[in-house]
Structures are given as C-alpha cells and as structure tokens.
Amino acid sequence: MSWSATILTLFPEMFPGPLGTSLAGRALREGIWGCQAQDIRVFATDRHRTVDDTPFGGGAGMVMRPDVIDAAISATLAKNDERPLIYLTPRGRLLDQSLVRDLAAGPGVVLLCGRYEGVDQRVIEARQMLEVSVGDYVLSGGELGAMILLDACVRLLPGVMGAPESAVEESHSAGLLEYAQYTRPAEWQGRAVPPVLLSGHHAEVARWRRQESEAVTRERRPDLWTRMQVAGGSAAS
Ligand code: ADE
C-alpha cells in the first residue's frame, strides 16, 4: 500500500494542482503516493447544498456545519482507516519538520480544509482531529496549507528524492538552518566563493559548514537556536 492522502475540500479541483508536477508529480504517477480529493458539498442534505451557517453568538462570516463535515468523513474513510485526521487552521499547532517526518513515516493523512470562518468545534473534537497551522498568517482556506503539508511529506517518501542524503543535511533536519551553497563560477561579479570550499579538504569543509549553519541559525532564528541548546544539541561547542 502506498502512502495515501485524502483531502476533504469544497474545491477538489485544486488537487493535485502543483503537486502533479516536479518530484511529487512523478512520485504520484509512479504510485509512490496517492491523492484523492473529496468534495464536501456532496454531503449537504438540503436543496441548496448548504455547507455553512451563521456563527452562534453573532459575528462576521460563516461556519462549516458539523453534520455535513461528519457525513463527509464517514463516507470517505474506511472503517479501519489508521491515517491521522488533520484539520488545517491558523489555530493549530505549527507544522514543523518533526511532524512532517512522523506523518511521512505513517500510512498517509486525511486533510480537512476549511473555508470561511472555520469549522464547528464539536466535530473537530468528536473526530479527534489534529489541528495544524502552516504558519502565523491567515490563508483564505486550508487548501494551500494542505498542499504545503503534502509536499513536505511526499518528498521524504522512499524513492521520491534523488539523493536521500540531501534530506539529512537540509534546513531543520538537525534543528539548524542549512549552510549557504555555492556553485560555478568560482568568482562571479567580483564575489569569490569561500576558499575552503575549493580546498578539497573534506573535514575543513564540514567544519566550515557547521559553523555557517550555527551562525545563520543564531542570527535569523534565535528561537530555533535556543530550542537546540535546551535540547542539548552539540551546537554549543
Ligand atoms: N487556513 C487558513 N489559514 C491557515 C494556516 N495558516 N494554516 C493552515 N490552514 C489555514
């Protein structure tokens, strides 16, 4: 069984979208992962196919109805489906590489994409959804967040990336940002590549990259740097 993604959305035509191109697209065609988008509106019960209603307590916008969402989940998932059910929302826990790794290592994901002001909290609780945000900003719906989550997971699946070691060195894999990269020409517009990278001395290159990783993390992401030190990372040496 390949890694499988089911997306519950009011806009199924958005999928696979950009995930149908490049690395993820090739993996999709090769059957390394599967992507099924389910239209939530199919599960509306009235003549007008209503999926949302005004919020109790008043206020702007519309809220997606729990009965419609619940029916969509029941109809879409197999009885013994063990994939985590994730609701994309700016109220969720932040997506990070550690969650991405966990999800990629499992059987796949079921992603619920909200629109409007969100989804009735009761169905989120009743279905024990994991609420996940892709960043501290507000999108007009969960679909682009779902694509971000899927892209981050799919590239970690076995056979998707050309060189698996690039996933070990890249940003966030060890709690640090990645070192800067350079390629030919060795001098460009008067700017030289750091000489150590041309030295052929592997241990020196590794040391330079480690220092560069630490420096850029400290400067740009003091939050990651602190977490790394609290976790007892080797970065302090
Ligand atoms: N839906 C709207 N904004 C979002 C965000 N930041 N993350 C996940 N889903 C969202």
PDB file of N, CA, C and O in Angstrom, residues 91-161:
ATOM      1  N   ARG A  91      -5.401  28.237  13.887  1.00  0.00           N
ATOM      2  CA  ARG A  91      -5.443  27.985  15.329  1.00  0.00           C
ATOM      3  C   ARG A  91      -4.645  26.751  15.741  1.00  0.00           C
ATOM      4  O   ARG A  91      -4.548  26.438  16.926  1.00  0.00           O
ATOM      5  N   GLY A  92      -4.120  26.024  14.744  1.00  0.00           N
ATOM      6  CA  GLY A  92      -3.492  24.738  15.051  1.00  0.00           C
ATOM      7  C   GLY A  92      -2.062  24.848  15.539  1.00  0.00           C
ATOM      8  O   GLY A  92      -1.497  25.940  15.587  1.00  0.00           O
ATOM      9  N   ARG A  93      -1.476  23.715  15.883  1.00  0.00           N
ATOM     10  CA  ARG A  93      -0.053  23.689  16.232  1.00  0.00           C
ATOM     11  C   ARG A  93       0.732  23.896  14.940  1.00  0.00           C
ATOM     12  O   ARG A  93       0.307  23.495  13.857  1.00  0.00           O
ATOM     13  N   LEU A  94       1.882  24.540  15.050  1.00  0.00           N
ATOM     14  CA  LEU A  94       2.655  24.848  13.852  1.00  0.00           C
ATOM     15  C   LEU A  94       3.238  23.582  13.238  1.00  0.00           C
ATOM     16  O   LEU A  94       3.770  22.724  13.959  1.00  0.00           O
ATOM     17  N   LEU A  95       3.114  23.468  11.929  1.00  0.00           N
ATOM     18  CA  LEU A  95       3.755  22.373  11.199  1.00  0.00           C
ATOM     19  C   LEU A  95       5.265  22.580  11.254  1.00  0.00           C
ATOM     20  O   LEU A  95       5.747  23.672  11.001  1.00  0.00           O
ATOM     21  N   ASP A  96       5.985  21.530  11.642  1.00  0.00           N
ATOM     22  CA  ASP A  96       7.450  21.610  11.582  1.00  0.00           C
ATOM     23  C   ASP A  96       7.989  20.291  11.026  1.00  0.00           C
ATOM     24  O   ASP A  96       7.234  19.362  10.773  1.00  0.00           O
ATOM     25  N   GLN A  97       9.310  20.255  10.839  1.00  0.00           N
ATOM     26  CA  GLN A  97       9.907  19.104  10.152  1.00  0.00           C
ATOM     27  C   GLN A  97       9.757  17.825  10.961  1.00  0.00           C
ATOM     28  O   GLN A  97       9.680  16.740  10.390  1.00  0.00           O
ATOM     29  N   SER A  98       9.635  17.953  12.284  1.00  0.00           N
ATOM     30  CA  SER A  98       9.484  16.751  13.092  1.00  0.00           C
ATOM     31  C   SER A  98       8.097  16.132  12.884  1.00  0.00           C
ATOM     32  O   SER A  98       7.962  14.904  12.745  1.00  0.00           O
ATOM     33  N   LEU A  99       7.053  16.970  12.812  1.00  0.00           N
ATOM     34  CA  LEU A  99       5.711  16.453  12.499  1.00  0.00           C
ATOM     35  C   LEU A  99       5.673  15.897  11.072  1.00  0.00           C
ATOM     36  O   LEU A  99       5.085  14.839  10.810  1.00  0.00           O
ATOM     37  N   VAL A 100       6.323  16.597  10.141  1.00  0.00           N
ATOM     38  CA  VAL A 100       6.377  16.132   8.749  1.00  0.00           C
ATOM     39  C   VAL A 100       7.001  14.731   8.683  1.00  0.00           C
ATOM     40  O   VAL A 100       6.479  13.831   8.020  1.00  0.00           O
ATOM     41  N   ARG A 101       8.105  14.555   9.401  1.00  0.00           N
ATOM     42  CA  ARG A 101       8.769  13.240   9.406  1.00  0.00           C
ATOM     43  C   ARG A 101       7.848  12.159   9.948  1.00  0.00           C
ATOM     44  O   ARG A 101       7.764  11.063   9.396  1.00  0.00           O
ATOM     45  N   ASP A 102       7.143  12.461  11.049  1.00  0.00           N
ATOM     46  CA  ASP A 102       6.213  11.482  11.646  1.00  0.00           C
ATOM     47  C   ASP A 102       5.111  11.114  10.662  1.00  0.00           C
ATOM     48  O   ASP A 102       4.768   9.942  10.512  1.00  0.00           O
ATOM     49  N   LEU A 103       4.541  12.122  10.011  1.00  0.00           N
ATOM     50  CA  LEU A 103       3.439  11.860   9.079  1.00  0.00           C
ATOM     51  C   LEU A 103       3.925  11.070   7.865  1.00  0.00           C
ATOM     52  O   LEU A 103       3.238  10.157   7.391  1.00  0.00           O
ATOM     53  N   ALA A 104       5.108  11.410   7.376  1.00  0.00           N
ATOM     54  CA  ALA A 104       5.645  10.710   6.198  1.00  0.00           C
ATOM     55  C   ALA A 104       5.929   9.244   6.522  1.00  0.00           C
ATOM     56  O   ALA A 104       5.863   8.381   5.647  1.00  0.00           O
ATOM     57  N   ALA A 105       6.221   8.964   7.786  1.00  0.00           N
ATOM     58  CA  ALA A 105       6.555   7.589   8.195  1.00  0.00           C
ATOM     59  C   ALA A 105       5.301   6.736   8.399  1.00  0.00           C
ATOM     60  O   ALA A 105       5.391   5.517   8.535  1.00  0.00           O
ATOM     61  N   GLY A 106       4.121   7.353   8.415  1.00  0.00           N
ATOM     62  CA  GLY A 106       2.870   6.628   8.638  1.00  0.00           C
ATOM     63  C   GLY A 106       2.206   6.220   7.334  1.00  0.00           C
ATOM     64  O   GLY A 106       2.823   6.273   6.265  1.00  0.00           O
ATOM     65  N   PRO A 107       0.925   5.810   7.413  1.00  0.00           N
ATOM     66  CA  PRO A 107       0.214   5.317   6.233  1.00  0.00           C
ATOM     67  C   PRO A 107      -0.299   6.417   5.294  1.00  0.00           C
ATOM     68  O   PRO A 107      -0.746   6.118   4.185  1.00  0.00           O
ATOM     69  N   GLY A 108      -0.268   7.671   5.740  1.00  0.00           N
ATOM     70  CA  GLY A 108      -0.788   8.780   4.926  1.00  0.00           C
ATOM     71  C   GLY A 108      -1.542   9.738   5.816  1.00  0.00           C
ATOM     72  O   GLY A 108      -1.378   9.722   7.049  1.00  0.00           O
ATOM     73  N   VAL A 109      -2.372  10.582   5.235  1.00  0.00           N
ATOM     74  CA  VAL A 109      -3.115  11.589   6.001  1.00  0.00           C
ATOM     75  C   VAL A 109      -4.502  11.805   5.390  1.00  0.00           C
ATOM     76  O   VAL A 109      -4.701  11.606   4.196  1.00  0.00           O
ATOM     77  N   VAL A 110      -5.428  12.216   6.251  1.00  0.00           N
ATOM     78  CA  VAL A 110      -6.718  12.726   5.784  1.00  0.00           C
ATOM     79  C   VAL A 110      -6.748  14.194   6.190  1.00  0.00           C
ATOM     80  O   VAL A 110      -6.557  14.519   7.370  1.00  0.00           O
ATOM     81  N   LEU A 111      -6.928  15.081   5.218  1.00  0.00           N
ATOM     82  CA  LEU A 111      -6.831  16.513   5.479  1.00  0.00           C
ATOM     83  C   LEU A 111      -8.183  17.178   5.273  1.00  0.00           C
ATOM     84  O   LEU A 111      -8.802  17.023   4.209  1.00  0.00           O
ATOM     85  N   LEU A 112      -8.633  17.892   6.287  1.00  0.00           N
ATOM     86  CA  LEU A 112      -9.875  18.659   6.182  1.00  0.00           C
ATOM     87  C   LEU A 112      -9.516  20.130   5.959  1.00  0.00           C
ATOM     88  O   LEU A 112      -8.784  20.722   6.766  1.00  0.00           O
ATOM     89  N   CYS A 113     -10.006  20.679   4.855  1.00  0.00           N
ATOM     90  CA  CYS A 113      -9.734  22.077   4.530  1.00  0.00           C
ATOM     91  C   CYS A 113     -10.969  22.910   4.817  1.00  0.00           C
ATOM     92  O   CYS A 113     -12.031  22.667   4.238  1.00  0.00           O
ATOM     93  N   GLY A 114     -10.829  23.889   5.694  1.00  0.00           N
ATOM     94  CA  GLY A 114     -11.935  24.786   5.990  1.00  0.00           C
ATOM     95  C   GLY A 114     -11.902  25.989   5.058  1.00  0.00           C
ATOM     96  O   GLY A 114     -10.886  26.296   4.446  1.00  0.00           O
ATOM     97  N   ARG A 115     -13.041  26.633   4.962  1.00  0.00           N
ATOM     98  CA  ARG A 115     -13.153  27.918   4.268  1.00  0.00           C
ATOM     99  C   ARG A 115     -13.924  28.812   5.223  1.00  0.00           C
ATOM    100  O   ARG A 115     -14.300  28.384   6.309  1.00  0.00           O
ATOM    101  N   TYR A 116     -14.201  30.018   4.868  1.00  0.00           N
ATOM    102  CA  TYR A 116     -14.983  30.921   5.708  1.00  0.00           C
ATOM    103  C   TYR A 116     -14.317  31.084   7.074  1.00  0.00           C
ATOM    104  O   TYR A 116     -13.101  31.132   7.166  1.00  0.00           O
ATOM    105  N   GLU A 117     -15.120  31.164   8.141  1.00  0.00           N
ATOM    106  CA  GLU A 117     -14.556  31.408   9.475  1.00  0.00           C
ATOM    107  C   GLU A 117     -14.112  30.121  10.152  1.00  0.00           C
ATOM    108  O   GLU A 117     -13.692  30.142  11.300  1.00  0.00           O
ATOM    109  N   GLY A 118     -14.249  28.989   9.463  1.00  0.00           N
ATOM    110  CA  GLY A 118     -13.770  27.757  10.065  1.00  0.00           C
ATOM    111  C   GLY A 118     -14.846  26.702  10.180  1.00  0.00           C
ATOM    112  O   GLY A 118     -15.891  26.781   9.538  1.00  0.00           O
ATOM    113  N   VAL A 119     -14.571  25.702  11.019  1.00  0.00           N
ATOM    114  CA  VAL A 119     -15.418  24.528  11.171  1.00  0.00           C
ATOM    115  C   VAL A 119     -15.950  24.503  12.601  1.00  0.00           C
ATOM    116  O   VAL A 119     -15.229  24.866  13.533  1.00  0.00           O
ATOM    117  N   ASP A 120     -17.191  24.095  12.795  1.00  0.00           N
ATOM    118  CA  ASP A 120     -17.792  23.943  14.119  1.00  0.00           C
ATOM    119  C   ASP A 120     -16.876  23.072  15.000  1.00  0.00           C
ATOM    120  O   ASP A 120     -16.479  21.967  14.610  1.00  0.00           O
ATOM    121  N   GLN A 121     -16.535  23.610  16.169  1.00  0.00           N
ATOM    122  CA  GLN A 121     -15.544  22.958  17.036  1.00  0.00           C
ATOM    123  C   GLN A 121     -15.956  21.544  17.460  1.00  0.00           C
ATOM    124  O   GLN A 121     -15.110  20.686  17.729  1.00  0.00           O
ATOM    125  N   ARG A 122     -17.273  21.285  17.531  1.00  0.00           N
ATOM    126  CA  ARG A 122     -17.713  19.984  18.050  1.00  0.00           C
ATOM    127  C   ARG A 122     -17.286  18.813  17.180  1.00  0.00           C
ATOM    128  O   ARG A 122     -16.933  17.747  17.691  1.00  0.00           O
ATOM    129  N   VAL A 123     -17.269  19.002  15.863  1.00  0.00           N
ATOM    130  CA  VAL A 123     -16.864  17.882  15.001  1.00  0.00           C
ATOM    131  C   VAL A 123     -15.346  17.698  15.042  1.00  0.00           C
ATOM    132  O   VAL A 123     -14.831  16.595  14.916  1.00  0.00           O
ATOM    133  N   ILE A 124     -14.622  18.796  15.294  1.00  0.00           N
ATOM    134  CA  ILE A 124     -13.163  18.707  15.457  1.00  0.00           C
ATOM    135  C   ILE A 124     -12.856  17.839  16.668  1.00  0.00           C
ATOM    136  O   ILE A 124     -11.989  16.958  16.628  1.00  0.00           O
ATOM    137  N   GLU A 125     -13.615  18.064  17.753  1.00  0.00           N
ATOM    138  CA  GLU A 125     -13.406  17.289  18.983  1.00  0.00           C
ATOM    139  C   GLU A 125     -13.915  15.864  18.843  1.00  0.00           C
ATOM    140  O   GLU A 125     -13.237  14.902  19.223  1.00  0.00           O
ATOM    141  N   ALA A 126     -15.137  15.720  18.313  1.00  0.00           N
ATOM    142  CA  ALA A 126     -15.744  14.381  18.215  1.00  0.00           C
ATOM    143  C   ALA A 126     -14.884  13.442  17.365  1.00  0.00           C
ATOM    144  O   ALA A 126     -14.783  12.253  17.656  1.00  0.00           O
ATOM    145  N   ARG A 127     -14.249  13.986  16.343  1.00  0.00           N
ATOM    146  CA  ARG A 127     -13.419  13.171  15.440  1.00  0.00           C
ATOM    147  C   ARG A 127     -11.941  13.188  15.838  1.00  0.00           C
ATOM    148  O   ARG A 127     -11.092  12.667  15.120  1.00  0.00           O
ATOM    149  N   GLN A 128     -11.653  13.812  16.967  1.00  0.00           N
ATOM    150  CA  GLN A 128     -10.284  13.879  17.497  1.00  0.00           C
ATOM    151  C   GLN A 128      -9.272  14.309  16.432  1.00  0.00           C
ATOM    152  O   GLN A 128      -8.245  13.658  16.235  1.00  0.00           O
ATOM    153  N   MET A 129      -9.608  15.390  15.766  1.00  0.00           N
ATOM    154  CA  MET A 129      -8.705  15.880  14.712  1.00  0.00           C
ATOM    155  C   MET A 129      -7.478  16.534  15.321  1.00  0.00           C
ATOM    156  O   MET A 129      -7.549  17.122  16.401  1.00  0.00           O
ATOM    157  N   LEU A 130      -6.380  16.439  14.601  1.00  0.00           N
ATOM    158  CA  LEU A 130      -5.184  17.194  14.947  1.00  0.00           C
ATOM    159  C   LEU A 130      -5.264  18.517  14.176  1.00  0.00           C
ATOM    160  O   LEU A 130      -5.385  18.515  12.955  1.00  0.00           O
ATOM    161  N   GLU A 131      -5.259  19.630  14.912  1.00  0.00           N
ATOM    162  CA  GLU A 131      -5.348  20.939  14.254  1.00  0.00           C
ATOM    163  C   GLU A 131      -3.942  21.444  13.954  1.00  0.00           C
ATOM    164  O   GLU A 131      -3.109  21.549  14.859  1.00  0.00           O
ATOM    165  N   VAL A 132      -3.688  21.732  12.681  1.00  0.00           N
ATOM    166  CA  VAL A 132      -2.340  22.101  12.243  1.00  0.00           C
ATOM    167  C   VAL A 132      -2.385  23.399  11.442  1.00  0.00           C
ATOM    168  O   VAL A 132      -3.235  23.579  10.574  1.00  0.00           O
ATOM    169  N   SER A 133      -1.435  24.287  11.756  1.00  0.00           N
ATOM    170  CA  SER A 133      -1.259  25.535  11.015  1.00  0.00           C
ATOM    171  C   SER A 133       0.048  25.470  10.239  1.00  0.00           C
ATOM    172  O   SER A 133       1.027  24.892  10.719  1.00  0.00           O
ATOM    173  N   VAL A 134       0.093  26.064   9.057  1.00  0.00           N
ATOM    174  CA  VAL A 134       1.346  26.103   8.295  1.00  0.00           C
ATOM    175  C   VAL A 134       2.119  27.397   8.518  1.00  0.00           C
ATOM    176  O   VAL A 134       3.176  27.597   7.920  1.00  0.00           O
ATOM    177  N   GLY A 135       1.627  28.271   9.377  1.00  0.00           N
ATOM    178  CA  GLY A 135       2.375  29.494   9.654  1.00  0.00           C
ATOM    179  C   GLY A 135       1.482  30.548  10.262  1.00  0.00           C
ATOM    180  O   GLY A 135       0.258  30.457  10.179  1.00  0.00           O
ATOM    181  N   ASP A 136       2.100  31.548  10.862  1.00  0.00           N
ATOM    182  CA  ASP A 136       1.344  32.588  11.553  1.00  0.00           C
ATOM    183  C   ASP A 136       0.871  33.670  10.598  1.00  0.00           C
ATOM    184  O   ASP A 136       1.347  34.815  10.625  1.00  0.00           O
ATOM    185  N   TYR A 137      -0.025  33.285   9.719  1.00  0.00           N
ATOM    186  CA  TYR A 137      -0.692  34.186   8.785  1.00  0.00           C
ATOM    187  C   TYR A 137      -1.978  33.484   8.396  1.00  0.00           C
ATOM    188  O   TYR A 137      -2.124  32.288   8.648  1.00  0.00           O
ATOM    189  N   VAL A 138      -2.924  34.217   7.823  1.00  0.00           N
ATOM    190  CA  VAL A 138      -4.228  33.628   7.522  1.00  0.00           C
ATOM    191  C   VAL A 138      -4.416  33.470   6.019  1.00  0.00           C
ATOM    192  O   VAL A 138      -4.318  34.435   5.265  1.00  0.00           O
ATOM    193  N   LEU A 139      -4.645  32.241   5.599  1.00  0.00           N
ATOM    194  CA  LEU A 139      -4.957  31.936   4.200  1.00  0.00           C
ATOM    195  C   LEU A 139      -6.467  32.004   4.025  1.00  0.00           C
ATOM    196  O   LEU A 139      -7.218  31.981   4.997  1.00  0.00           O
ATOM    197  N   SER A 140      -6.918  32.013   2.773  1.00  0.00           N
ATOM    198  CA  SER A 140      -8.367  32.084   2.573  1.00  0.00           C
ATOM    199  C   SER A 140      -9.022  30.712   2.677  1.00  0.00           C
ATOM    200  O   SER A 140     -10.242  30.598   2.590  1.00  0.00           O
ATOM    201  N   GLY A 141      -8.231  29.691   2.902  1.00  0.00           N
ATOM    202  CA  GLY A 141      -8.778  28.357   3.120  1.00  0.00           C
ATOM    203  C   GLY A 141      -7.641  27.406   3.420  1.00  0.00           C
ATOM    204  O   GLY A 141      -6.472  27.769   3.293  1.00  0.00           O
ATOM    205  N   GLY A 142      -7.966  26.185   3.815  1.00  0.00           N
ATOM    206  CA  GLY A 142      -6.928  25.226   4.198  1.00  0.00           C
ATOM    207  C   GLY A 142      -6.218  24.564   3.022  1.00  0.00           C
ATOM    208  O   GLY A 142      -5.220  23.860   3.218  1.00  0.00           O
ATOM    209  N   GLU A 143      -6.714  24.775   1.794  1.00  0.00           N
ATOM    210  CA  GLU A 143      -6.193  24.010   0.661  1.00  0.00           C
ATOM    211  C   GLU A 143      -4.703  24.234   0.418  1.00  0.00           C
ATOM    212  O   GLU A 143      -3.955  23.270   0.185  1.00  0.00           O
ATOM    213  N   LEU A 144      -4.271  25.494   0.437  1.00  0.00           N
ATOM    214  CA  LEU A 144      -2.841  25.745   0.194  1.00  0.00           C
ATOM    215  C   LEU A 144      -2.010  25.203   1.348  1.00  0.00           C
ATOM    216  O   LEU A 144      -0.905  24.708   1.144  1.00  0.00           O
ATOM    217  N   GLY A 145      -2.564  25.259   2.562  1.00  0.00           N
ATOM    218  CA  GLY A 145      -1.881  24.658   3.711  1.00  0.00           C
ATOM    219  C   GLY A 145      -1.745  23.152   3.526  1.00  0.00           C
ATOM    220  O   GLY A 145      -0.703  22.562   3.828  1.00  0.00           O
ATOM    221  N   ALA A 146      -2.816  22.517   3.028  1.00  0.00           N
ATOM    222  CA  ALA A 146      -2.785  21.065   2.779  1.00  0.00           C
ATOM    223  C   ALA A 146      -1.699  20.737   1.762  1.00  0.00           C
ATOM    224  O   ALA A 146      -0.964  19.754   1.906  1.00  0.00           O
ATOM    225  N   MET A 147      -1.564  21.574   0.741  1.00  0.00           N
ATOM    226  CA  MET A 147      -0.538  21.320  -0.278  1.00  0.00           C
ATOM    227  C   MET A 147       0.863  21.445   0.299  1.00  0.00           C
ATOM    228  O   MET A 147       1.764  20.681  -0.038  1.00  0.00           O
ATOM    229  N   ILE A 148       1.042  22.408   1.180  1.00  0.00           N
ATOM    230  CA  ILE A 148       2.348  22.575   1.833  1.00  0.00           C
ATOM    231  C   ILE A 148       2.677  21.337   2.650  1.00  0.00           C
ATOM    232  O   ILE A 148       3.764  20.768   2.552  1.00  0.00           O
ATOM    233  N   LEU A 149       1.710  20.889   3.444  1.00  0.00           N
ATOM    234  CA  LEU A 149       1.926  19.695   4.274  1.00  0.00           C
ATOM    235  C   LEU A 149       2.234  18.478   3.389  1.00  0.00           C
ATOM    236  O   LEU A 149       3.171  17.722   3.657  1.00  0.00           O
ATOM    237  N   LEU A 150       1.460  18.298   2.324  1.00  0.00           N
ATOM    238  CA  LEU A 150       1.661  17.142   1.447  1.00  0.00           C
ATOM    239  C   LEU A 150       3.022  17.198   0.754  1.00  0.00           C
ATOM    240  O   LEU A 150       3.738  16.194   0.694  1.00  0.00           O
ATOM    241  N   ASP A 151       3.380  18.357   0.241  1.00  0.00           N
ATOM    242  CA  ASP A 151       4.672  18.479  -0.437  1.00  0.00           C
ATOM    243  C   ASP A 151       5.811  18.120   0.508  1.00  0.00           C
ATOM    244  O   ASP A 151       6.733  17.381   0.145  1.00  0.00           O
ATOM    245  N   ALA A 152       5.735  18.637   1.731  1.00  0.00           N
ATOM    246  CA  ALA A 152       6.801  18.388   2.710  1.00  0.00           C
ATOM    247  C   ALA A 152       6.891  16.902   3.047  1.00  0.00           C
ATOM    248  O   ALA A 152       7.992  16.361   3.231  1.00  0.00           O
ATOM    249  N   CYS A 153       5.752  16.208   3.123  1.00  0.00           N
ATOM    250  CA  CYS A 153       5.748  14.763   3.436  1.00  0.00           C
ATOM    251  C   CYS A 153       6.217  13.935   2.248  1.00  0.00           C
ATOM    252  O   CYS A 153       7.063  13.042   2.392  1.00  0.00           O
ATOM    253  N   VAL A 154       5.648  14.218   1.072  1.00  0.00           N
ATOM    254  CA  VAL A 154       5.892  13.359  -0.091  1.00  0.00           C
ATOM    255  C   VAL A 154       7.379  13.311  -0.454  1.00  0.00           C
ATOM    256  O   VAL A 154       7.914  12.263  -0.800  1.00  0.00           O
ATOM    257  N   ARG A 155       8.069  14.457  -0.336  1.00  0.00           N
ATOM    258  CA  ARG A 155       9.481  14.455  -0.727  1.00  0.00           C
ATOM    259  C   ARG A 155      10.341  13.576   0.189  1.00  0.00           C
ATOM    260  O   ARG A 155      11.448  13.202  -0.177  1.00  0.00           O
ATOM    261  N   LEU A 156       9.794  13.204   1.364  1.00  0.00           N
ATOM    262  CA  LEU A 156      10.537  12.316   2.269  1.00  0.00           C
ATOM    263  C   LEU A 156      10.228  10.836   2.026  1.00  0.00           C
ATOM    264  O   LEU A 156      10.873   9.966   2.614  1.00  0.00           O
ATOM    265  N   LEU A 157       9.234  10.526   1.184  1.00  0.00           N
ATOM    266  CA  LEU A 157       8.887   9.119   0.964  1.00  0.00           C
ATOM    267  C   LEU A 157      10.028   8.421   0.212  1.00  0.00           C
ATOM    268  O   LEU A 157      10.642   9.025  -0.668  1.00  0.00           O
ATOM    269  N   PRO A 158      10.277   7.165   0.547  1.00  0.00           N
ATOM    270  CA  PRO A 158      11.365   6.439  -0.126  1.00  0.00           C
ATOM    271  C   PRO A 158      11.166   6.445  -1.643  1.00  0.00           C
ATOM    272  O   PRO A 158      10.075   6.181  -2.125  1.00  0.00           O
ATOM    273  N   GLY A 159      12.233   6.783  -2.362  1.00  0.00           N
ATOM    274  CA  GLY A 159      12.192   6.765  -3.823  1.00  0.00           C
ATOM    275  C   GLY A 159      11.780   8.076  -4.458  1.00  0.00           C
ATOM    276  O   GLY A 159      11.768   8.186  -5.676  1.00  0.00           O
ATOM    277  N   VAL A 160      11.451   9.080  -3.659  1.00  0.00           N
ATOM    278  CA  VAL A 160      10.999  10.352  -4.246  1.00  0.00           C
ATOM    279  C   VAL A 160      12.175  11.284  -4.544  1.00  0.00           C
ATOM    280  O   VAL A 160      12.279  11.843  -5.622  1.00  0.00           O
ATOM    281  N   MET A 161      13.064  11.416  -3.580  1.00  0.00           N
ATOM    282  CA  MET A 161      14.205  12.312  -3.785  1.00  0.00           C
ATOM    283  C   MET A 161      15.367  11.551  -4.396  1.00  0.00           C
ATOM    284  O   MET A 161      15.635  10.414  -4.015  1.00  0.00           O
TER     285      MET A 161
END
